[in-house]
Amino acid sequence: MGEQFAISLHNITKSFPGVKALDQVSFDVRYGTVHSIVGENGAGKSTLMKIINGMHRADHEEIYVNGQKQEITSPSVARSLGISMIFQELVYVPNLTVAENLCLGRPPKNKAGLVDWKTMRRQAQEILDKEQIHAKPTTMMNRVPISDIQMLEIVKATYHNAKIIIMDEPTSSLTQHESMRLFDKIKRLRAEGCAIIYISHKMEEVFQLSDYVTIMRDGKSIKTAPISEFTERDVISMMVGREVDDIYPQREESLGQDVLRVENLCSGKVFQDVSFHVRAGEIVGFAGLVGAGRTEIVRAVCGMDRFDSGTVEVDGKKIKPNSIQAAIQSGLVMASEDRRKYGIIGTRSIKENISLPNLHKLSSGGFIHLRQEREKVSVYFDRLRIKANSMHTATYTLSGGNQQKVVLAKWLMAKPKVLVLDEPTRGIDVGAKYEIYEIMNEMVQQGMGVVMISSELPELLGMCKRVYVVAEGRIVGELQGKDLTQETVMTYATGGK
């Protein structure tokens, strides 16, 4: 084990009841590099990182840190070896201050052994100034923007002298501008000699940041090599185990009449004079910078938020404003970007989640017809290829892609006229994305209209032939045909013409 390796993994194997999560995974990570781990949901990436961080024990493992064999039995042992992990679901205490979170578990103490609050706040201020984070040491964490929290998590890792930093989907909640700020920080850490283990589903990020890549599939490490040896198609093909000719499945468009028409919608300073339409058999995109008002507009259209004036029509009929029930009854439904908060009930089964908005079709006299429920749900469980032992599996145990399939299954079963999808593939791997795109194509081929909000421009352009661009609460452009390019979308989104 040469000193050039920050960490070396040899034949890491881990099984859970009924599944082999990791099967003899081996690769090396060097100091002063960004080493990306890519693979579909369920490939074993998170399990592997939890083993490195001491949260899981492998059935068989050989882990070398700085050339020395180590047994990492807990996160505290990992920290003592200079290993720190930044989770996709950020770990912080919202009701403590910035300074208290930075020093959590290791506060500076005075000679009497008590917390030295003055030193803690001074050290925190020095860190905030250095990282250009506009918060005070005494600010409560629940008042800090998510992008600054992400940066503080990285700072907290390096503050405790970590030299091997694991980042799990760190840009999943960040805007493009905030992501660039994070990338600058990662490059500085690399220049300082840190080893960064980076997990991301976004190929653009992987190719922009990485020095090395390890591709995982079905619990195995398929290949590790410098990023220069791969093309994006190579990586995707190795991840999914087959050749991928087109990331976005093609479809024949057969457009019908308008199924959704919005006229002159206004809501105070949030959005003004919004008008758009969606036809049957069409996927219409909504583009714009984060904070432009895209989500606020569609939430109001779907009755989730109030609006002051304007009309919403589904199939030519005006629907009662500011009413979720009226929207759903008219055939207008929404799958939120935060599927865990608004899309699923995690502790309930897949069957219960899919049948929930369809119980009126599956019950009579206040009783659910259980056999009919099982039969109906099984059709969509199989059709969408939801990866689970059975439809009785608790939904929170599923991967992000399979949770999203559950959300789509319940609305497919409900057969709405219009489905609004807000960031439908956020945090989902490439293979699962392709399956989601196929489901969307199936929906519109059945005559549904789909509104798709996405912060990934290639995704919008790959799935939509018509895109509305939103900036500062207004629709500033409607693009299609030769005008629909990334450059044009960004020009409109940033205030140009």
CSV table of C-alpha atoms in Angstrom, one decimal:
chain,number,residue,atom,x,y,z
A,1,MET,CA,0.0,0.0,0.0
A,2,GLY,CA,1.8,3.1,-1.3
A,3,GLU,CA,1.7,6.3,0.6
A,4,GLN,CA,0.3,8.0,-2.5
A,5,PHE,CA,-3.2,6.6,-1.7
A,6,ALA,CA,-5.3,8.4,0.8
A,7,ILE,CA,-7.6,5.4,1.1
A,8,SER,CA,-7.5,1.9,-0.5
A,9,LEU,CA,-10.5,-0.5,-0.6
A,10,HIS,CA,-9.9,-4.2,-1.2
A,11,ASN,CA,-12.7,-6.7,-1.7
A,12,ILE,CA,-15.4,-4.9,0.3
A,13,THR,CA,-18.4,-7.2,0.6
A,14,LYS,CA,-21.7,-6.6,2.4
A,15,SER,CA,-25.0,-8.4,2.5
A,16,PHE,CA,-28.4,-7.5,4.0
A,17,PRO,CA,-31.2,-10.0,4.4
A,18,GLY,CA,-32.1,-11.1,0.9
A,19,VAL,CA,-29.7,-8.9,-1.0
A,20,LYS,CA,-25.9,-8.6,-1.6
A,21,ALA,CA,-25.3,-4.9,-1.5
A,22,LEU,CA,-21.6,-5.0,-2.2
A,23,ASP,CA,-19.6,-7.7,-3.9
A,24,GLN,CA,-15.8,-7.5,-3.7
A,25,VAL,CA,-15.5,-3.7,-4.4
A,26,SER,CA,-11.9,-2.5,-4.8
A,27,PHE,CA,-10.3,0.8,-5.8
A,28,ASP,CA,-7.8,3.4,-4.6
A,29,VAL,CA,-8.3,7.2,-3.9
A,30,ARG,CA,-5.4,9.6,-4.2
A,31,TYR,CA,-4.7,12.8,-2.3
A,32,GLY,CA,-5.2,16.0,-4.3
A,33,THR,CA,-7.9,14.5,-6.5
A,34,VAL,CA,-11.6,14.4,-7.0
A,35,HIS,CA,-12.7,10.7,-7.3
A,36,SER,CA,-16.3,10.3,-8.5
A,37,ILE,CA,-18.4,7.2,-7.7
A,38,VAL,CA,-21.2,6.8,-10.2
A,39,GLY,CA,-23.9,4.2,-10.6
A,40,GLU,CA,-27.6,3.7,-10.6
A,41,ASN,CA,-29.7,3.8,-7.4
A,42,GLY,CA,-29.2,0.5,-5.7
A,43,ALA,CA,-25.7,0.0,-7.1
A,44,GLY,CA,-24.2,0.1,-3.6
A,45,LYS,CA,-22.7,3.6,-3.5
A,46,SER,CA,-24.3,4.8,-0.3
A,47,THR,CA,-23.6,1.5,1.5
A,48,LEU,CA,-20.0,1.7,0.5
A,49,MET,CA,-19.6,5.2,1.8
A,50,LYS,CA,-21.3,4.3,5.1
A,51,ILE,CA,-18.7,1.5,5.5
A,52,ILE,CA,-15.9,4.0,4.9
A,53,ASN,CA,-17.5,6.4,7.4
A,54,GLY,CA,-17.9,3.7,10.0
A,55,MET,CA,-21.8,3.6,9.9
A,56,HIS,CA,-21.9,0.0,8.6
A,57,ARG,CA,-19.5,-2.9,9.1
A,58,ALA,CA,-18.8,-5.0,6.0
A,59,ASP,CA,-18.9,-8.8,6.0
A,60,HIS,CA,-15.4,-8.7,4.6
A,61,GLU,CA,-13.3,-5.6,4.2
A,62,GLU,CA,-9.7,-4.4,3.9
A,63,ILE,CA,-9.5,-0.7,4.2
A,64,TYR,CA,-6.1,1.1,4.2
A,65,VAL,CA,-5.8,4.8,5.2
A,66,ASN,CA,-2.4,6.3,4.4
A,67,GLY,CA,-1.1,2.8,3.7
A,68,GLN,CA,-2.1,1.5,7.1
A,69,LYS,CA,-4.8,-1.2,7.5
A,70,GLN,CA,-7.7,0.2,9.6
A,71,GLU,CA,-10.8,-1.1,11.2
A,72,ILE,CA,-13.4,1.7,11.0
A,73,THR,CA,-15.9,0.7,13.6
A,74,SER,CA,-17.7,4.0,14.0
A,75,PRO,CA,-18.0,7.6,12.6
A,76,SER,CA,-15.8,8.8,15.5
A,77,VAL,CA,-13.0,6.3,14.4
A,78,ALA,CA,-13.4,7.6,10.8
A,79,ARG,CA,-13.1,11.2,12.0
A,80,SER,CA,-9.9,10.3,14.0
A,81,LEU,CA,-8.5,9.0,10.7
A,82,GLY,CA,-9.3,12.3,8.9
A,83,ILE,CA,-12.4,11.0,7.1
A,84,SER,CA,-15.6,13.1,7.0
A,85,MET,CA,-18.9,12.6,5.2
A,86,ILE,CA,-21.3,15.2,4.0
A,87,PHE,CA,-24.7,13.7,3.4
A,88,GLN,CA,-27.3,14.5,0.7
A,89,GLU,CA,-29.8,15.1,3.5
A,90,LEU,CA,-27.8,17.8,5.3
A,91,VAL,CA,-27.1,17.0,8.9
A,92,TYR,CA,-27.4,20.0,11.1
A,93,VAL,CA,-29.3,21.2,14.2
A,94,PRO,CA,-31.7,23.9,13.1
A,95,ASN,CA,-32.4,25.3,16.5
A,96,LEU,CA,-28.7,25.9,17.3
A,97,THR,CA,-26.6,28.8,16.1
A,98,VAL,CA,-24.1,28.7,13.2
A,99,ALA,CA,-21.2,28.8,15.7
A,100,GLU,CA,-22.7,25.9,17.8
A,101,ASN,CA,-23.2,23.8,14.6
A,102,LEU,CA,-19.6,24.4,13.4
A,103,CYS,CA,-18.2,23.3,16.8
A,104,LEU,CA,-20.8,20.5,17.4
A,105,GLY,CA,-19.3,17.8,19.5
A,106,ARG,CA,-16.0,19.6,19.8
A,107,PRO,CA,-16.5,23.0,21.4
A,108,PRO,CA,-13.5,25.1,22.6
A,109,LYS,CA,-13.2,25.0,26.4
A,110,ASN,CA,-11.7,27.3,29.0
A,111,LYS,CA,-9.4,26.3,31.8
A,112,ALA,CA,-12.4,25.4,34.0
A,113,GLY,CA,-13.5,22.9,31.3
A,114,LEU,CA,-16.6,24.9,30.3
A,115,VAL,CA,-17.5,26.0,26.8
A,116,ASP,CA,-15.6,29.1,25.8
A,117,TRP,CA,-18.4,30.9,24.0
A,118,LYS,CA,-16.3,33.9,23.1
A,119,THR,CA,-13.6,31.8,21.4
A,120,MET,CA,-16.3,29.7,19.7
A,121,ARG,CA,-17.9,32.8,18.2
A,122,ARG,CA,-14.6,34.4,17.2
A,123,GLN,CA,-13.5,31.2,15.4
A,124,ALA,CA,-16.8,30.9,13.7
A,125,GLN,CA,-16.6,34.5,12.5
A,126,GLU,CA,-13.1,33.9,11.0
A,127,ILE,CA,-14.5,30.9,9.1
A,128,LEU,CA,-17.5,32.8,7.8
A,129,ASP,CA,-15.3,35.7,6.6
A,130,LYS,CA,-12.9,33.3,4.9
A,131,GLU,CA,-15.7,31.4,3.1
A,132,GLN,CA,-17.7,34.6,2.3
A,133,ILE,CA,-20.8,33.2,4.0
A,134,HIS,CA,-23.2,36.1,4.9
A,135,ALA,CA,-24.3,34.9,8.3
A,136,LYS,CA,-23.4,35.7,11.8
A,137,PRO,CA,-22.1,33.2,14.4
A,138,THR,CA,-25.2,33.9,16.4
A,139,THR,CA,-27.6,33.3,13.5
A,140,MET,CA,-29.9,30.3,14.0
A,141,MET,CA,-29.4,27.6,11.4
A,142,ASN,CA,-33.0,27.5,10.5
A,143,ARG,CA,-32.6,31.1,9.1
A,144,VAL,CA,-29.6,30.3,6.9
A,145,PRO,CA,-30.0,29.6,3.2
A,146,ILE,CA,-29.6,26.0,2.1
A,147,SER,CA,-26.6,26.9,-0.1
A,148,ASP,CA,-24.8,28.4,2.9
A,149,ILE,CA,-25.7,25.4,5.0
A,150,GLN,CA,-24.1,23.2,2.3
A,151,MET,CA,-20.9,25.3,2.5
A,152,LEU,CA,-21.0,25.2,6.3
A,153,GLU,CA,-21.1,21.4,6.2
A,154,ILE,CA,-18.0,21.3,4.1
A,155,VAL,CA,-16.3,23.9,6.4
A,156,LYS,CA,-17.3,21.8,9.4
A,157,ALA,CA,-15.6,18.7,7.8
A,158,THR,CA,-12.3,20.5,7.1
A,159,TYR,CA,-12.5,22.4,10.4
A,160,HIS,CA,-11.9,19.1,12.1
A,161,ASN,CA,-8.9,18.5,9.9
A,162,ALA,CA,-10.5,16.0,7.6
A,163,LYS,CA,-8.3,15.1,4.6
A,164,ILE,CA,-10.7,12.5,3.0
A,165,ILE,CA,-14.1,14.1,2.4
A,166,ILE,CA,-17.1,12.2,1.1
A,167,MET,CA,-19.7,14.3,-0.7
A,168,ASP,CA,-23.1,12.6,-1.5
A,169,GLU,CA,-25.1,14.5,-4.1
A,170,PRO,CA,-24.0,17.9,-2.7
A,171,THR,CA,-25.7,20.0,-5.5
A,172,SER,CA,-29.1,18.4,-5.3
A,173,SER,CA,-30.6,21.4,-3.6
A,174,LEU,CA,-28.4,24.1,-5.1
A,175,THR,CA,-29.0,26.6,-7.9
A,176,GLN,CA,-26.5,26.7,-10.8
A,177,HIS,CA,-24.8,29.8,-9.3
A,178,GLU,CA,-24.6,28.1,-5.9
A,179,SER,CA,-23.2,25.0,-7.5
A,180,MET,CA,-20.4,26.9,-9.1
A,181,ARG,CA,-19.5,28.4,-5.8
A,182,LEU,CA,-19.4,24.8,-4.3
A,183,PHE,CA,-17.2,23.7,-7.2
A,184,ASP,CA,-14.7,26.5,-6.5
A,185,LYS,CA,-14.5,25.3,-2.9
A,186,ILE,CA,-13.9,21.7,-4.0
A,187,LYS,CA,-11.1,22.8,-6.3
A,188,ARG,CA,-9.5,24.7,-3.5
A,189,LEU,CA,-9.7,21.6,-1.2
A,190,ARG,CA,-8.1,19.5,-4.0
A,191,ALA,CA,-5.4,22.1,-4.4
A,192,GLU,CA,-4.8,21.9,-0.6
A,193,GLY,CA,-4.2,18.1,-1.0
A,194,CYS,CA,-7.5,16.8,0.2
A,195,ALA,CA,-9.0,13.6,-1.3
A,196,ILE,CA,-12.6,14.2,-2.4
A,197,ILE,CA,-14.9,11.2,-2.9
A,198,TYR,CA,-17.8,12.7,-5.0
A,199,ILE,CA,-21.2,11.0,-5.6
A,200,SER,CA,-23.4,12.5,-8.3
A,201,HIS,CA,-26.0,11.5,-10.8
A,202,LYS,CA,-25.2,14.6,-12.9
A,203,MET,CA,-22.8,13.6,-15.7
A,204,GLU,CA,-22.0,17.2,-16.4
A,205,GLU,CA,-20.6,17.6,-12.9
A,206,VAL,CA,-18.7,14.3,-12.9
A,207,PHE,CA,-16.9,15.3,-16.1
A,208,GLN,CA,-16.3,18.9,-14.9
A,209,LEU,CA,-14.8,18.0,-11.5
A,210,SER,CA,-13.4,14.5,-11.6
A,211,ASP,CA,-9.8,13.3,-11.9
A,212,TYR,CA,-10.8,9.7,-11.5
A,213,VAL,CA,-14.1,7.8,-11.8
A,214,THR,CA,-15.3,4.4,-10.3
A,215,ILE,CA,-18.4,3.0,-12.0
A,216,MET,CA,-20.5,0.7,-9.9
A,217,ARG,CA,-23.3,-1.7,-10.9
A,218,ASP,CA,-25.2,-4.3,-8.9
A,219,GLY,CA,-22.9,-3.9,-5.9
A,220,LYS,CA,-19.7,-4.4,-8.0
A,221,SER,CA,-17.0,-1.9,-9.0
A,222,ILE,CA,-17.0,-2.3,-12.8
A,223,LYS,CA,-14.1,0.0,-13.7
A,224,THR,CA,-11.9,2.7,-12.2
A,225,ALA,CA,-9.8,4.9,-14.4
A,226,PRO,CA,-8.9,8.6,-15.1
A,227,ILE,CA,-11.9,10.6,-16.3
A,228,SER,CA,-10.0,11.3,-19.6
A,229,GLU,CA,-10.5,7.7,-20.6
A,230,PHE,CA,-14.3,7.9,-20.6
A,231,THR,CA,-17.0,9.6,-22.7
A,232,GLU,CA,-20.4,10.3,-21.2
A,233,ARG,CA,-21.9,7.5,-23.2
A,234,ASP,CA,-19.2,5.1,-21.9
A,235,VAL,CA,-20.1,5.9,-18.3
A,236,ILE,CA,-23.8,5.6,-18.8
A,237,SER,CA,-23.5,2.3,-20.7
A,238,MET,CA,-21.3,0.8,-17.9
A,239,MET,CA,-23.7,2.0,-15.2
A,240,VAL,CA,-26.8,0.5,-16.8
A,241,GLY,CA,-25.1,-2.6,-18.3
A,242,ARG,CA,-26.2,-1.9,-21.9
A,243,GLU,CA,-25.5,0.4,-24.8
A,244,VAL,CA,-27.4,3.6,-24.6
A,245,ASP,CA,-28.0,5.2,-28.0
A,246,ASP,CA,-30.2,8.1,-26.8
A,247,ILE,CA,-30.6,9.4,-23.3
A,248,TYR,CA,-34.0,10.7,-24.1
A,249,PRO,CA,-36.5,8.2,-25.6
A,250,GLN,CA,-38.2,9.5,-28.8
A,251,ARG,CA,-41.9,9.6,-29.4
A,252,GLU,CA,-44.3,10.5,-32.1
A,253,GLU,CA,-46.4,13.5,-31.2
A,254,SER,CA,-50.1,13.5,-31.9
A,255,LEU,CA,-51.4,16.8,-30.4
A,256,GLY,CA,-55.1,17.4,-29.5
A,257,GLN,CA,-57.0,20.3,-28.2
A,258,ASP,CA,-56.0,22.4,-25.2
A,259,VAL,CA,-56.4,20.4,-21.9
A,260,LEU,CA,-55.0,23.3,-19.8
A,261,ARG,CA,-55.3,27.0,-20.4
A,262,VAL,CA,-54.1,29.7,-18.0
A,263,GLU,CA,-55.0,33.3,-18.6
A,264,ASN,CA,-53.6,36.4,-16.9
A,265,LEU,CA,-52.7,34.8,-13.6
A,266,CYS,CA,-51.4,37.2,-10.9
A,267,SER,CA,-50.3,36.8,-7.3
A,268,GLY,CA,-49.0,39.9,-5.7
A,269,LYS,CA,-45.3,40.3,-6.2
A,270,VAL,CA,-44.8,36.5,-6.7
A,271,PHE,CA,-45.8,36.4,-10.3
A,272,GLN,CA,-47.8,38.6,-12.8
A,273,ASP,CA,-49.8,38.2,-15.9
A,274,VAL,CA,-49.0,34.6,-16.5
A,275,SER,CA,-50.7,33.0,-19.6
A,276,PHE,CA,-49.9,29.6,-21.2
A,277,HIS,CA,-51.6,26.5,-22.6
A,278,VAL,CA,-51.0,22.8,-22.9
A,279,ARG,CA,-52.4,20.5,-25.5
A,280,ALA,CA,-53.4,16.8,-25.1
A,281,GLY,CA,-50.4,14.6,-26.1
A,282,GLU,CA,-47.8,17.3,-25.3
A,283,ILE,CA,-45.0,17.7,-22.8
A,284,VAL,CA,-44.5,21.5,-22.2
A,285,GLY,CA,-41.4,22.6,-20.4
A,286,PHE,CA,-40.9,25.4,-17.9
A,287,ALA,CA,-37.4,26.8,-17.7
A,288,GLY,CA,-35.8,29.5,-15.7
A,289,LEU,CA,-33.4,30.2,-12.9
A,290,VAL,CA,-34.2,28.9,-9.4
A,291,GLY,CA,-36.3,31.6,-7.7
A,292,ALA,CA,-37.8,32.8,-11.0
A,293,GLY,CA,-41.2,31.7,-9.9
A,294,ARG,CA,-41.8,28.5,-11.9
A,295,THR,CA,-42.9,26.4,-9.0
A,296,GLU,CA,-45.0,29.2,-7.5
A,297,ILE,CA,-46.9,29.5,-10.7
A,298,VAL,CA,-47.8,25.8,-11.1
A,299,ARG,CA,-48.6,25.5,-7.4
A,300,ALA,CA,-51.2,28.3,-7.8
A,301,VAL,CA,-52.5,26.7,-11.0
A,302,CYS,CA,-53.0,23.4,-9.1
A,303,GLY,CA,-54.8,25.1,-6.2
A,304,MET,CA,-51.9,24.6,-3.7
A,305,ASP,CA,-51.2,28.4,-3.3
A,306,ARG,CA,-53.6,31.3,-3.7
A,307,PHE,CA,-53.6,33.7,-6.6
A,308,ASP,CA,-55.3,37.1,-6.9
A,309,SER,CA,-56.7,37.2,-10.4
A,310,GLY,CA,-56.8,35.3,-13.6
A,311,THR,CA,-58.4,32.0,-14.8
A,312,VAL,CA,-57.5,28.3,-15.0
A,313,GLU,CA,-59.4,26.1,-17.5
A,314,VAL,CA,-59.2,22.3,-17.8
A,315,ASP,CA,-60.8,20.9,-20.9
A,316,GLY,CA,-62.4,24.2,-21.6
A,317,LYS,CA,-64.1,24.5,-18.1
A,318,LYS,CA,-63.0,27.1,-15.6
A,319,ILE,CA,-62.1,25.5,-12.2
A,320,LYS,CA,-62.6,27.0,-8.8
A,321,PRO,CA,-59.5,28.9,-7.8
A,322,ASN,CA,-57.4,28.2,-4.8
A,323,SER,CA,-58.8,24.7,-4.3
A,324,ILE,CA,-56.7,21.6,-4.5
A,325,GLN,CA,-59.8,19.4,-4.4
A,326,ALA,CA,-61.3,21.3,-7.4
A,327,ALA,CA,-58.1,21.0,-9.4
A,328,ILE,CA,-57.9,17.2,-8.7
A,329,GLN,CA,-61.6,16.7,-9.5
A,330,SER,CA,-61.1,18.5,-12.8
A,331,GLY,CA,-58.2,16.3,-13.7
A,332,LEU,CA,-55.3,18.6,-12.9
A,333,VAL,CA,-52.7,17.1,-10.5
A,334,MET,CA,-49.1,17.9,-9.5
A,335,ALA,CA,-46.1,15.8,-8.5
A,336,SER,CA,-44.0,18.1,-6.3
A,337,GLU,CA,-40.2,18.4,-6.5
A,338,ASP,CA,-40.1,17.4,-2.8
A,339,ARG,CA,-41.6,13.9,-3.2
A,340,ARG,CA,-40.8,12.8,0.4
A,341,LYS,CA,-42.8,15.8,1.8
A,342,TYR,CA,-45.6,16.1,-0.7
A,343,GLY,CA,-45.6,13.0,-2.9
A,344,ILE,CA,-45.5,9.9,-0.7
A,345,ILE,CA,-46.3,8.7,2.8
A,346,GLY,CA,-43.0,7.0,3.5
A,347,THR,CA,-44.1,4.8,6.3
A,348,ARG,CA,-47.0,3.3,4.3
A,349,SER,CA,-46.7,0.6,1.7
A,350,ILE,CA,-46.3,1.0,-2.0
A,351,LYS,CA,-49.8,-0.4,-2.5
A,352,GLU,CA,-51.3,2.2,-0.1
A,353,ASN,CA,-49.5,5.1,-1.7
A,354,ILE,CA,-50.6,4.2,-5.2
A,355,SER,CA,-54.2,3.6,-4.2
A,356,LEU,CA,-54.5,6.6,-1.9
A,357,PRO,CA,-55.9,9.2,-4.5
A,358,ASN,CA,-57.9,6.4,-6.1
A,359,LEU,CA,-59.8,5.1,-3.1
A,360,HIS,CA,-63.1,6.5,-4.3
A,361,LYS,CA,-62.8,4.0,-7.2
A,362,LEU,CA,-61.8,1.1,-5.0
A,363,SER,CA,-64.4,1.4,-2.2
A,364,SER,CA,-68.1,1.5,-1.5
A,365,GLY,CA,-70.0,2.0,1.7
A,366,GLY,CA,-66.9,3.2,3.4
A,367,PHE,CA,-65.0,-0.1,2.8
A,368,ILE,CA,-62.1,-0.7,0.5
A,369,HIS,CA,-62.4,-3.7,-1.8
A,370,LEU,CA,-59.0,-5.2,-0.9
A,371,ARG,CA,-58.8,-7.7,-3.7
A,372,GLN,CA,-59.7,-5.1,-6.3
A,373,GLU,CA,-57.1,-2.8,-4.8
A,374,ARG,CA,-54.4,-5.4,-5.0
A,375,GLU,CA,-55.3,-6.3,-8.6
A,376,LYS,CA,-55.4,-2.7,-9.8
A,377,VAL,CA,-52.2,-1.6,-8.0
A,378,SER,CA,-50.3,-4.7,-9.2
A,379,VAL,CA,-50.9,-3.6,-12.8
A,380,TYR,CA,-49.0,-0.3,-12.2
A,381,PHE,CA,-46.4,-2.0,-9.9
A,382,ASP,CA,-45.4,-4.3,-12.7
A,383,ARG,CA,-45.9,-1.8,-15.5
A,384,LEU,CA,-43.5,0.8,-14.0
A,385,ARG,CA,-41.1,-1.9,-12.9
A,386,ILE,CA,-40.9,-0.7,-9.3
A,387,LYS,CA,-37.9,-2.4,-7.7
A,388,ALA,CA,-39.1,-3.8,-4.4
A,389,ASN,CA,-39.7,-7.3,-2.8
A,390,SER,CA,-43.5,-6.6,-3.0
A,391,MET,CA,-46.1,-3.9,-3.2
A,392,HIS,CA,-46.3,-4.2,0.6
A,393,THR,CA,-42.8,-2.8,1.1
A,394,ALA,CA,-42.7,0.5,3.0
A,395,THR,CA,-42.1,3.3,0.5
A,396,TYR,CA,-39.4,5.1,2.5
A,397,THR,CA,-37.1,2.1,1.9
A,398,LEU,CA,-37.1,2.6,-1.9
A,399,SER,CA,-34.5,4.5,-3.9
A,400,GLY,CA,-35.3,8.0,-5.2
A,401,GLY,CA,-36.1,6.7,-8.6
A,402,ASN,CA,-38.5,4.0,-7.3
A,403,GLN,CA,-40.2,6.5,-5.0
A,404,GLN,CA,-40.8,8.7,-8.0
A,405,LYS,CA,-42.2,5.8,-9.9
A,406,VAL,CA,-44.7,5.3,-7.0
A,407,VAL,CA,-45.8,8.9,-7.4
A,408,LEU,CA,-46.2,8.5,-11.1
A,409,ALA,CA,-48.1,5.2,-10.7
A,410,LYS,CA,-50.7,6.7,-8.4
A,411,TRP,CA,-51.4,9.5,-10.9
A,412,LEU,CA,-51.3,7.1,-13.9
A,413,MET,CA,-54.0,5.0,-12.1
A,414,ALA,CA,-56.0,8.2,-11.4
A,415,LYS,CA,-55.9,9.0,-15.2
A,416,PRO,CA,-55.8,12.8,-14.9
A,417,LYS,CA,-56.1,15.1,-17.9
A,418,VAL,CA,-53.0,17.2,-16.9
A,419,LEU,CA,-50.0,16.2,-14.8
A,420,VAL,CA,-47.6,18.8,-13.6
A,421,LEU,CA,-44.1,17.4,-12.8
A,422,ASP,CA,-41.8,19.6,-10.8
A,423,GLU,CA,-38.1,18.4,-11.1
A,424,PRO,CA,-39.3,14.9,-11.8
A,425,THR,CA,-35.8,13.4,-12.0
A,426,ARG,CA,-34.0,15.3,-9.2
A,427,GLY,CA,-31.6,12.9,-7.4
A,428,ILE,CA,-32.3,10.0,-9.7
A,429,ASP,CA,-29.7,8.0,-11.6
A,430,VAL,CA,-29.4,7.9,-15.4
A,431,GLY,CA,-31.0,4.5,-15.8
A,432,ALA,CA,-34.0,5.4,-13.7
A,433,LYS,CA,-34.3,8.7,-15.5
A,434,TYR,CA,-34.7,6.9,-18.8
A,435,GLU,CA,-37.5,4.9,-17.3
A,436,ILE,CA,-39.2,8.0,-16.0
A,437,TYR,CA,-38.9,9.6,-19.4
A,438,GLU,CA,-40.5,6.5,-21.0
A,439,ILE,CA,-43.4,6.7,-18.5
A,440,MET,CA,-43.9,10.4,-19.4
A,441,ASN,CA,-44.0,9.5,-23.1
A,442,GLU,CA,-46.6,6.8,-22.3
A,443,MET,CA,-48.7,9.3,-20.5
A,444,VAL,CA,-48.9,11.8,-23.3
A,445,GLN,CA,-49.5,9.0,-25.9
A,446,GLN,CA,-52.6,8.2,-23.9
A,447,GLY,CA,-53.8,11.8,-24.4
A,448,MET,CA,-52.6,13.4,-21.2
A,449,GLY,CA,-51.0,16.9,-21.1
A,450,VAL,CA,-47.8,17.2,-19.1
A,451,VAL,CA,-46.1,20.3,-17.7
A,452,MET,CA,-42.4,19.6,-16.9
A,453,ILE,CA,-40.3,21.9,-14.7
A,454,SER,CA,-36.6,21.2,-14.7
A,455,SER,CA,-33.4,23.0,-13.9
A,456,GLU,CA,-31.5,20.7,-16.2
A,457,LEU,CA,-31.7,22.3,-19.7
A,458,PRO,CA,-30.6,19.2,-21.6
A,459,GLU,CA,-33.4,17.3,-20.0
A,460,LEU,CA,-36.0,20.0,-21.0
A,461,LEU,CA,-34.7,20.2,-24.6
A,462,GLY,CA,-34.6,16.4,-24.8
A,463,MET,CA,-38.2,15.9,-23.6
A,464,CYS,CA,-40.1,19.0,-24.8
A,465,LYS,CA,-40.7,20.5,-28.2
A,466,ARG,CA,-42.1,23.7,-26.6
A,467,VAL,CA,-40.7,25.5,-23.6
A,468,TYR,CA,-41.9,28.6,-21.6
A,469,VAL,CA,-39.1,30.6,-20.0
A,470,VAL,CA,-39.9,32.3,-16.6
A,471,ALA,CA,-37.9,35.2,-15.1
A,472,GLU,CA,-38.9,37.4,-12.1
A,473,GLY,CA,-42.4,36.0,-11.9
A,474,ARG,CA,-43.3,36.5,-15.6
A,475,ILE,CA,-43.2,34.3,-18.7
A,476,VAL,CA,-40.6,36.1,-20.9
A,477,GLY,CA,-40.5,33.7,-23.8
A,478,GLU,CA,-42.1,30.8,-25.5
A,479,LEU,CA,-39.6,28.8,-27.5
A,480,GLN,CA,-39.9,26.0,-30.0
A,481,GLY,CA,-38.4,24.7,-33.2
A,482,LYS,CA,-35.0,26.2,-34.1
A,483,ASP,CA,-35.3,28.8,-31.4
A,484,LEU,CA,-35.3,26.2,-28.7
A,485,THR,CA,-31.6,26.0,-27.7
A,486,GLN,CA,-29.8,26.1,-24.4
A,487,GLU,CA,-28.3,29.5,-25.3
A,488,THR,CA,-31.7,31.0,-26.1
A,489,VAL,CA,-33.3,29.7,-23.0
A,490,MET,CA,-30.4,31.1,-20.8
A,491,THR,CA,-30.5,34.4,-22.6
A,492,TYR,CA,-34.2,34.9,-21.8
A,493,ALA,CA,-33.8,33.5,-18.3
A,494,THR,CA,-31.2,36.0,-17.4
A,495,GLY,CA,-33.1,39.0,-18.8
A,496,GLY,CA,-31.7,39.2,-22.3
A,497,LYS,CA,-33.6,39.1,-25.6
